[in-house]
């Protein structure tokens, strides 16, 4: 259901929390609403309205299991569903199956809420007078956020209603994919053009973030839709990317133009690779790093230590210590909780990784592929946790675990630390040690609400790899490989680009769209079959359900089911996506 198109729920506070924009970690929320007849009227009002748009990033985090990012991780060929025998939504997402009629409806509603807020602000900016530079920056941020919300919706569901006005149109029939993605690309192009050429480090997106997202959206749309918009076209194995795209304003965006935007981002943004890949991830935090055998004694230092600014992070979701079950749990990093080690073992057994729900076990085929392709890649051990390397881990001790593989991803995992009081005890999250006190809402010992490190959505490394892909040049690939301690490649090849994206960006939510746009998804997904795993502690294999991975992908092109309530509310404007009306689209149980 799309939020009322006239009212704006806005946030009172525009203060900063821990050096970052409060829109991503709001301390208080006004239950008052102002409408477009009297708000916004100046730059301060516009900043409040913009904060309400950013807040949507945390709103969806309250139910991470329903989001595009979560689905993109589990549906890829690099992770299974996991969880326990009752965590059927996790397994259904891995298998591209349905678990209930409205299993992702919260995400749908919240993203349209964010779109409505962006639409309202963009319209209001046409009549509000304040500093022109600030207005252009505000407009660019609102365009970026609207494009990002539509990028996730269009990736998740395909053709969704396109609404770019503050008033809900009479007809919300979804447009063609060309029109939908044309609007996304136009918003990002316009954001690139109107925001000043200045890097931001205060939580606001900037011109260069828009350039990066433009490259990501361009590569997906021009690859995935290169054969047409029907399911048979989307699942075809032919890959011949489009070189130009018609935009709603009558102009055309070309590949050469996109290359210029990406070059500008690489050459002028000021974003840069963190010299040591391991310093990107929370297990190198100062409270943990010297107690973890893998990292101690190597001079490693997490880039976010004590609210440090990550020079590689271009767009991230921020969290804070105000998470509450009574208000929203979206202020805490719920993805970290979901992808934590399952089983409730003592923290000493799993140190430095904390407890969670066991979503997304690393696929055995992914481990084998990486080890065979790049056996000396330091990123492997920095990215993948083998529980056999944890001396105290009680392997097989959790009897309610589906698709267990012995491997967890380290990037999203909760991280613990030893208490520095000589007690020998452990904090459930390192954040309790790094940011002591003022955990009044959740309490210090709350492993579910205590994860507050950033979830980075766009990294500069991705921009370098996009530059290589678009220009068919090895320079960006080699910069990423050099950081990983690997030899430079003499020439560009598409295969090397595909591998480099898979290893560098593993478990960051990009792989599923990569295999879709390259038209290799069905074959890649089937490589998960017959791979070793455990079911309830017993050796098993990852076997086919409801026809298997490729059958489900070919029936759906990877699109999720529309929430059925939204179809009902649309009064005929929406029809269910292909592949979701048959009885074999439903997941019942791992053994069925």
XYZ file of C-alpha atoms in Angstrom:
592
model
C 0.000 0.000 0.000
C 1.476 3.344 -1.056
C 1.674 5.964 1.698
C -0.734 8.917 1.592
C 0.595 11.175 -1.098
C 0.137 14.520 0.647
C 1.325 14.060 4.207
C 4.967 14.088 5.247
C 6.005 12.336 8.439
C 9.124 14.294 9.371
C 11.806 14.145 11.993
C 12.389 16.869 14.576
C 16.077 16.404 15.109
C 18.711 17.322 12.565
C 21.561 16.822 15.021
C 24.469 14.542 14.303
C 25.010 11.193 15.985
C 28.596 9.944 16.239
C 29.692 12.210 13.414
C 27.123 10.932 10.940
C 23.801 12.117 9.572
C 20.936 11.485 11.949
C 18.696 10.548 9.058
C 20.378 7.186 9.290
C 20.331 7.001 13.089
C 17.428 9.105 14.288
C 17.195 9.738 18.011
C 13.608 10.978 18.068
C 10.625 11.018 15.761
C 7.820 13.525 15.724
C 4.365 12.047 15.419
C 3.230 15.403 13.999
C 2.666 15.761 10.292
C 2.933 18.823 8.118
C 1.478 18.891 4.647
C 2.699 20.441 1.422
C 0.701 23.629 1.920
C 3.085 24.809 4.650
C 6.138 22.564 4.544
C 8.915 22.873 3.538
C 9.302 26.648 3.348
C 13.073 27.018 3.810
C 16.355 25.168 3.796
C 15.967 23.911 7.359
C 12.590 22.410 6.528
C 14.055 20.798 3.424
C 16.784 19.214 5.552
C 14.124 17.745 7.856
C 12.209 16.345 4.902
C 15.431 14.870 3.515
C 16.106 13.218 6.884
C 12.723 11.506 6.599
C 13.778 10.027 3.258
C 17.042 8.667 4.634
C 15.228 7.186 7.628
C 13.687 4.672 5.247
C 17.051 2.876 5.161
C 16.572 1.981 8.823
C 12.850 1.346 8.508
C 13.355 -1.695 6.270
C 16.081 -2.966 8.579
C 13.411 -3.683 11.176
C 12.468 -6.677 8.976
C 15.689 -7.434 7.096
C 14.458 -10.876 6.048
C 11.907 -9.244 3.723
C 14.299 -6.939 1.887
C 15.897 -7.001 -1.532
C 19.388 -7.060 -0.002
C 18.581 -10.179 2.024
C 16.943 -11.915 -0.922
C 19.863 -11.031 -3.194
C 22.260 -12.697 -0.763
C 20.309 -15.922 -0.239
C 19.129 -16.339 -3.847
C 22.646 -16.104 -5.253
C 24.821 -19.103 -6.019
C 27.261 -18.176 -3.241
C 25.026 -18.699 -0.202
C 22.317 -21.124 0.817
C 19.220 -20.259 2.840
C 20.178 -21.737 6.197
C 18.538 -21.002 9.509
C 16.609 -23.576 11.500
C 13.843 -25.943 10.490
C 11.286 -23.237 11.283
C 13.124 -20.490 9.358
C 11.338 -21.395 6.172
C 11.467 -17.925 4.679
C 15.277 -18.149 4.542
C 15.163 -21.444 2.705
C 12.354 -20.270 0.420
C 14.410 -17.270 -0.673
C 17.385 -19.469 -1.474
C 15.166 -21.772 -3.552
C 13.170 -18.907 -5.181
C 9.984 -20.249 -3.629
C 7.074 -18.724 -1.740
C 6.561 -19.208 1.973
C 3.474 -17.077 2.575
C 1.206 -14.756 0.646
C 2.766 -11.504 1.858
C 6.271 -12.523 2.885
C 7.906 -9.298 1.626
C 5.049 -6.808 2.008
C 6.717 -4.718 4.736
C 9.593 -4.020 2.362
C 7.196 -3.030 -0.431
C 5.271 -0.617 1.803
C 8.354 0.949 3.335
C 10.126 1.532 0.040
C 7.045 3.243 -1.396
C 6.894 5.338 1.753
C 10.448 6.480 1.004
C 9.543 7.172 -2.629
C 6.573 9.268 -1.566
C 8.744 11.340 0.737
C 11.261 11.886 -2.064
C 8.510 12.858 -4.515
C 7.031 15.345 -2.071
C 10.357 17.028 -1.368
C 11.295 17.191 -5.055
C 8.026 18.921 -5.891
C 8.343 21.331 -2.977
C 11.855 22.367 -4.045
C 10.327 23.966 -7.131
C 8.689 26.636 -4.958
C 11.025 26.959 -1.956
C 13.659 29.705 -1.939
C 16.976 29.137 -0.177
C 20.676 28.896 -1.016
C 20.973 27.548 -4.570
C 23.953 25.306 -3.860
C 22.162 23.751 -0.887
C 19.006 23.352 -2.933
C 20.872 21.561 -5.726
C 22.534 19.257 -3.224
C 19.185 18.524 -1.579
C 17.562 17.845 -4.943
C 20.378 15.508 -5.943
C 20.117 13.543 -2.707
C 16.346 13.164 -3.087
C 16.784 11.987 -6.697
C 19.473 9.521 -5.622
C 17.313 8.074 -2.875
C 14.266 7.732 -5.134
C 16.421 5.972 -7.716
C 17.896 3.666 -5.080
C 14.471 2.712 -3.751
C 13.234 1.959 -7.275
C 16.444 0.063 -8.086
C 15.710 -2.303 -5.199
C 12.002 -2.642 -6.014
C 12.639 -3.217 -9.732
C 15.365 -5.754 -8.968
C 13.093 -7.566 -6.518
C 9.762 -7.555 -8.355
C 10.402 -6.415 -11.933
C 7.775 -4.055 -13.288
C 6.425 -2.128 -10.304
C 4.182 0.977 -10.236
C 6.179 4.077 -11.158
C 5.058 7.116 -9.193
C 7.068 10.333 -9.500
C 4.550 12.840 -8.156
C 3.402 13.630 -4.640
C -0.181 12.832 -5.583
C -1.000 9.210 -6.310
C -2.028 8.912 -9.979
C -5.391 7.418 -10.873
C -3.702 4.585 -12.763
C -0.809 2.759 -11.099
C -0.479 0.090 -13.764
C 3.230 -0.799 -13.946
C 5.041 0.669 -16.956
C 7.377 -1.215 -19.233
C 10.754 -2.113 -17.820
C 12.247 0.368 -20.292
C 10.187 3.213 -18.812
C 10.868 2.178 -15.224
C 14.613 1.795 -15.632
C 14.717 4.883 -17.843
C 13.383 6.880 -14.895
C 15.930 5.327 -12.531
C 18.785 6.191 -14.870
C 17.443 9.689 -15.510
C 17.166 10.399 -11.786
C 20.766 9.322 -11.283
C 22.065 11.269 -14.274
C 20.276 14.385 -13.020
C 21.624 13.811 -9.504
C 25.144 13.627 -10.935
C 24.587 16.918 -12.735
C 22.962 18.967 -9.977
C 25.076 18.040 -6.948
C 28.328 19.979 -6.530
C 31.629 18.226 -7.183
C 32.353 17.747 -3.505
C 32.850 14.574 -1.521
C 30.721 14.293 1.615
C 31.756 12.459 4.764
C 28.820 13.463 6.963
C 26.357 10.722 6.032
C 24.895 12.528 3.006
C 25.291 11.019 -0.438
C 27.211 13.091 -2.953
C 27.676 13.464 -6.704
C 30.117 10.557 -6.761
C 27.704 8.204 -5.004
C 25.205 9.010 -7.752
C 27.826 8.245 -10.403
C 28.541 4.896 -8.769
C 24.883 3.899 -8.533
C 24.351 5.061 -12.115
C 27.054 2.633 -13.220
C 25.514 -0.226 -11.233
C 22.008 0.401 -12.593
C 23.272 0.874 -16.145
C 25.128 -2.433 -16.126
C 22.135 -4.295 -14.750
C 19.479 -2.860 -17.028
C 21.475 -2.930 -20.277
C 22.600 -6.497 -19.621
C 19.525 -8.117 -18.121
C 17.078 -6.571 -20.622
C 19.322 -6.764 -23.688
C 17.088 -9.374 -25.370
C 13.696 -7.922 -24.418
C 11.301 -7.866 -21.459
C 9.544 -11.238 -21.623
C 10.624 -14.027 -19.281
C 12.085 -16.006 -22.189
C 14.236 -12.985 -23.073
C 15.413 -12.455 -19.517
C 16.463 -16.079 -19.010
C 18.075 -16.392 -22.427
C 21.781 -17.215 -22.359
C 22.531 -14.510 -24.931
C 24.455 -11.580 -23.488
C 24.733 -8.518 -25.745
C 24.389 -5.384 -23.582
C 22.564 -2.331 -24.874
C 24.713 0.684 -25.761
C 22.080 3.391 -25.256
C 18.868 3.924 -23.289
C 16.000 6.335 -24.023
C 15.069 8.454 -20.989
C 11.626 9.837 -20.076
C 12.634 13.435 -20.840
C 13.332 12.571 -24.476
C 17.113 12.430 -24.173
C 19.317 9.377 -24.557
C 21.888 8.029 -22.127
C 24.796 6.268 -23.810
C 27.466 3.914 -22.599
C 30.132 6.529 -23.369
C 28.374 9.005 -21.069
C 28.219 6.465 -18.271
C 31.940 5.765 -18.717
C 32.639 9.479 -18.247
C 30.674 9.528 -15.008
C 32.540 6.478 -13.709
C 35.891 7.948 -14.754
C 35.008 11.135 -12.902
C 34.216 9.111 -9.792
C 37.503 7.216 -9.994
C 39.662 10.238 -10.771
C 38.081 13.054 -8.800
C 35.932 11.746 -5.948
C 38.599 11.360 -3.276
C 37.273 7.909 -2.349
C 40.022 5.315 -2.245
C 40.781 1.699 -1.504
C 41.620 0.907 2.092
C 45.225 -0.379 1.834
C 44.536 -3.654 3.677
C 41.306 -5.469 2.722
C 40.948 -6.893 6.227
C 40.660 -3.434 7.768
C 37.285 -3.031 6.069
C 35.624 -5.561 8.363
C 34.579 -5.239 11.985
C 36.642 -8.152 13.325
C 39.735 -5.914 13.072
C 38.255 -3.436 15.579
C 40.647 -2.333 18.326
C 38.759 -4.253 21.038
C 39.018 -7.581 19.197
C 41.924 -7.539 16.759
C 44.740 -8.587 19.112
C 42.735 -11.435 20.653
C 41.844 -13.059 17.317
C 44.529 -15.463 16.101
C 43.855 -14.563 12.466
C 44.499 -10.835 12.962
C 46.738 -10.361 16.008
C 50.249 -8.990 15.641
C 49.749 -7.712 12.102
C 49.170 -4.030 12.736
C 45.573 -4.156 11.528
C 43.125 -1.405 12.402
C 39.430 -1.272 11.487
C 38.582 1.831 9.481
C 35.490 2.480 11.633
C 37.266 2.327 14.999
C 35.718 4.887 17.356
C 33.476 6.306 14.613
C 36.290 6.599 12.090
C 35.421 7.453 8.487
C 35.846 4.639 5.976
C 37.507 6.160 2.862
C 36.181 3.320 0.702
C 32.561 3.488 1.862
C 30.421 5.566 -0.485
C 26.903 4.696 0.710
C 26.088 2.889 3.939
C 23.287 2.301 6.416
C 24.140 3.764 9.813
C 23.004 2.392 13.171
C 22.998 3.563 16.785
C 22.410 2.564 20.417
C 18.731 3.547 20.472
C 17.263 0.339 19.048
C 14.150 -0.775 20.882
C 11.517 -3.450 20.429
C 8.936 -0.832 21.433
C 9.880 1.655 18.690
C 11.994 0.175 15.959
C 14.699 -2.422 15.888
C 15.878 -0.839 12.643
C 18.404 1.308 14.513
C 20.386 -1.902 15.143
C 22.067 -3.865 12.367
C 19.556 -6.674 11.924
C 21.425 -8.165 8.985
C 24.378 -8.809 11.283
C 22.093 -10.654 13.694
C 20.551 -12.770 10.937
C 23.913 -13.812 9.487
C 25.511 -14.616 12.835
C 26.658 -18.041 14.063
C 23.691 -20.234 14.906
C 23.500 -22.451 17.945
C 23.764 -20.462 21.155
C 27.269 -21.666 21.990
C 29.438 -19.856 24.547
C 31.134 -16.836 22.972
C 34.515 -18.375 23.746
C 33.661 -21.180 21.294
C 32.936 -18.887 18.361
C 35.142 -15.878 19.175
C 35.390 -13.375 17.595
C 32.086 -14.027 15.862
C 28.816 -13.657 17.691
C 25.435 -15.287 17.834
C 22.709 -15.038 15.249
C 20.170 -16.922 13.234
C 22.500 -18.728 10.833
C 21.149 -17.263 7.597
C 23.168 -17.592 4.420
C 25.634 -20.430 5.037
C 28.456 -20.016 2.546
C 27.862 -22.394 -0.359
C 30.344 -25.247 -0.697
C 30.537 -24.679 -4.461
C 31.591 -21.070 -3.833
C 34.386 -22.182 -1.508
C 35.649 -24.736 -4.014
C 35.462 -22.318 -6.935
C 37.453 -19.628 -5.124
C 40.124 -21.965 -3.794
C 40.636 -23.470 -7.223
C 40.723 -20.126 -9.029
C 42.853 -18.086 -6.590
C 44.465 -20.298 -3.932
C 46.703 -17.437 -2.712
C 43.998 -14.802 -2.454
C 44.197 -13.270 1.043
C 40.583 -12.144 0.661
C 39.351 -15.709 1.062
C 40.282 -16.046 4.730
C 39.298 -12.413 5.264
C 35.819 -13.151 3.885
C 35.011 -16.778 4.771
C 34.979 -18.272 8.265
C 35.701 -22.004 8.451
C 34.376 -23.138 11.839
C 37.056 -25.824 11.882
C 39.523 -22.994 12.519
C 37.744 -22.121 15.780
C 39.309 -24.349 18.468
C 36.275 -24.381 20.756
C 33.470 -24.599 18.201
C 31.083 -27.487 18.910
C 30.640 -28.749 15.381
C 27.321 -30.403 14.719
C 26.085 -29.424 18.141
C 23.140 -27.502 16.805
C 20.457 -29.951 15.772
C 18.094 -27.425 14.237
C 20.212 -26.110 11.369
C 19.335 -26.438 7.683
C 22.019 -26.365 4.953
C 24.886 -25.989 7.442
C 28.212 -26.052 5.568
C 30.935 -25.259 8.162
C 31.334 -21.864 6.447
C 30.044 -18.435 7.444
C 30.586 -15.055 5.813
C 32.672 -12.710 7.943
C 31.584 -9.406 6.407
C 28.080 -9.248 7.888
C 28.690 -11.309 11.005
C 28.318 -9.942 14.543
C 31.679 -9.552 16.266
C 32.406 -10.050 19.958
C 35.233 -8.899 22.208
C 36.762 -9.908 25.492
C 35.877 -7.791 28.472
C 38.878 -5.735 29.527
C 38.183 -6.221 33.233
C 40.234 -9.417 33.638
C 37.048 -11.420 34.241
C 37.685 -13.639 31.239
C 34.147 -12.988 30.045
C 33.041 -11.815 26.615
C 30.801 -9.043 25.424
C 28.057 -10.220 23.092
C 29.133 -7.457 20.682
C 32.395 -5.533 20.562
C 30.355 -2.322 20.433
C 29.649 -2.737 24.159
C 33.370 -2.362 24.811
C 34.081 0.321 22.201
C 31.064 2.504 23.018
C 30.468 1.969 26.772
C 27.443 3.254 28.640
C 24.155 4.724 27.443
C 22.669 1.405 26.326
C 19.541 2.254 28.300
C 17.045 1.083 25.690
C 18.338 -2.358 24.759
C 20.721 -2.976 27.643
C 24.383 -3.872 27.197
C 24.009 -7.644 27.016
C 21.635 -7.795 24.074
C 23.081 -9.768 21.194
C 20.022 -8.999 19.062
C 20.165 -5.194 19.311
C 23.849 -4.591 20.051
C 25.256 -4.712 16.513
C 25.603 -1.132 15.302
C 28.473 -1.168 12.806
C 27.752 0.131 9.311
C 26.314 -1.956 6.521
C 28.112 -0.628 3.445
C 26.007 -0.702 0.277
C 28.446 0.852 -2.219
C 32.238 0.548 -1.985
C 34.840 2.276 -4.143
C 36.227 -1.141 -5.134
C 32.990 -1.791 -7.023
C 33.472 1.442 -8.972
C 36.950 0.336 -10.075
C 35.551 -2.966 -11.287
C 32.695 -1.226 -13.095
C 35.256 0.967 -14.824
C 37.128 -2.105 -16.039
C 33.929 -3.777 -17.238
C 32.635 -0.745 -19.101
C 35.957 0.132 -20.726
C 37.187 -3.455 -21.130
C 40.382 -2.332 -19.485
C 42.327 -4.231 -16.844
C 43.449 -1.203 -14.811
C 40.618 -1.241 -12.255
C 40.846 -5.011 -11.852
C 44.565 -4.790 -11.178
C 44.142 -2.095 -8.528
C 41.780 -4.417 -6.677
C 44.048 -7.433 -7.199
C 47.098 -5.550 -5.969
C 45.333 -4.774 -2.714
C 44.568 -8.508 -2.414
C 48.234 -9.423 -2.826
C 47.697 -10.974 -6.258
C 49.718 -10.605 -9.421
C 48.507 -8.112 -11.998
C 46.805 -9.466 -15.100
C 48.414 -8.540 -18.452
C 45.121 -8.082 -20.283
C 41.428 -7.617 -19.683
C 39.076 -10.556 -20.096
C 35.406 -10.826 -19.289
C 36.027 -14.038 -17.331
C 38.621 -12.334 -15.135
C 36.204 -9.450 -14.507
C 33.452 -11.867 -13.502
C 35.752 -13.675 -11.079
C 37.125 -10.482 -9.582
C 33.638 -9.181 -8.826
C 32.686 -12.505 -7.285
C 35.662 -12.604 -4.908
C 36.017 -8.920 -4.054
C 32.300 -8.236 -3.539
C 31.305 -11.572 -2.011
C 28.336 -11.421 0.405
C 27.632 -7.754 -0.342
C 24.346 -8.315 -2.181
C 25.594 -7.906 -5.773
C 26.185 -11.422 -7.028
C 22.550 -12.326 -7.772
C 22.045 -9.376 -10.091
C 25.423 -10.059 -11.665
C 24.536 -13.587 -12.725
C 21.121 -12.373 -13.912
C 22.517 -9.574 -16.075
C 25.259 -11.775 -17.496
C 22.594 -14.381 -18.397
C 24.392 -17.191 -16.573
C 22.036 -17.468 -13.582
C 20.356 -20.813 -14.261
C 23.645 -22.643 -14.799
C 25.355 -20.897 -11.874
C 22.515 -21.659 -9.458
C 22.451 -25.344 -10.372
C 26.072 -25.671 -9.237
C 24.700 -25.566 -5.692
C 23.025 -28.952 -6.173
C 24.505 -32.082 -4.643
C 26.997 -30.043 -2.633
C 27.898 -31.250 0.847
C 26.018 -29.748 3.779
C 24.432 -30.801 7.066
C 20.781 -31.102 8.003
C 20.105 -31.048 11.740
C 23.704 -32.026 12.396
C 23.693 -34.978 9.996
C 25.737 -35.128 6.755
C 23.552 -34.431 3.747
C 23.609 -32.708 0.369
C 21.915 -29.625 -1.017
C 19.203 -31.180 -3.173
C 16.588 -29.925 -5.626
C 13.191 -28.669 -4.468
C 10.141 -27.992 -6.643
C 12.024 -28.701 -9.846
C 15.355 -27.268 -8.784
C 17.158 -23.939 -8.934
C 17.307 -23.550 -12.709
C 13.653 -24.493 -13.132
C 12.581 -21.901 -10.596
C 14.861 -19.266 -12.085
C 13.678 -19.913 -15.628
C 10.064 -19.634 -14.464
C 10.581 -16.318 -12.643
C 13.769 -14.702 -14.014
C 14.626 -14.271 -10.344
C 11.765 -11.883 -9.577
C 9.999 -12.292 -6.269
C 6.273 -12.734 -5.802
C 4.195 -9.555 -5.519
C 2.606 -9.378 -2.057
C -0.940 -10.567 -2.639
C -2.443 -7.798 -0.532
C -0.893 -5.267 -2.914
C -2.528 -7.011 -5.862
C -5.871 -6.816 -4.080
C -5.425 -3.144 -3.185
C -4.378 -2.242 -6.740
C -7.880 -3.065 -8.012
C -6.618 -4.756 -11.138
C -3.549 -2.619 -11.830
C -1.176 -5.364 -10.647
C -1.077 -8.960 -11.817
C 1.070 -11.632 -10.220
C 4.548 -12.194 -11.612
C 5.095 -15.302 -13.764
C 6.062 -18.451 -11.920
C 4.213 -17.661 -8.694
C 0.666 -18.889 -9.282
C 1.373 -22.611 -9.610
C 1.206 -24.965 -6.633
C 4.852 -25.949 -7.088
C 5.928 -22.383 -6.299
C 5.271 -22.936 -2.578
C 7.852 -24.102 -0.064
C 6.629 -26.368 2.704
C 9.564 -28.044 4.422
C 13.196 -28.936 3.696
C 12.398 -32.638 3.492
C 9.506 -32.160 1.054
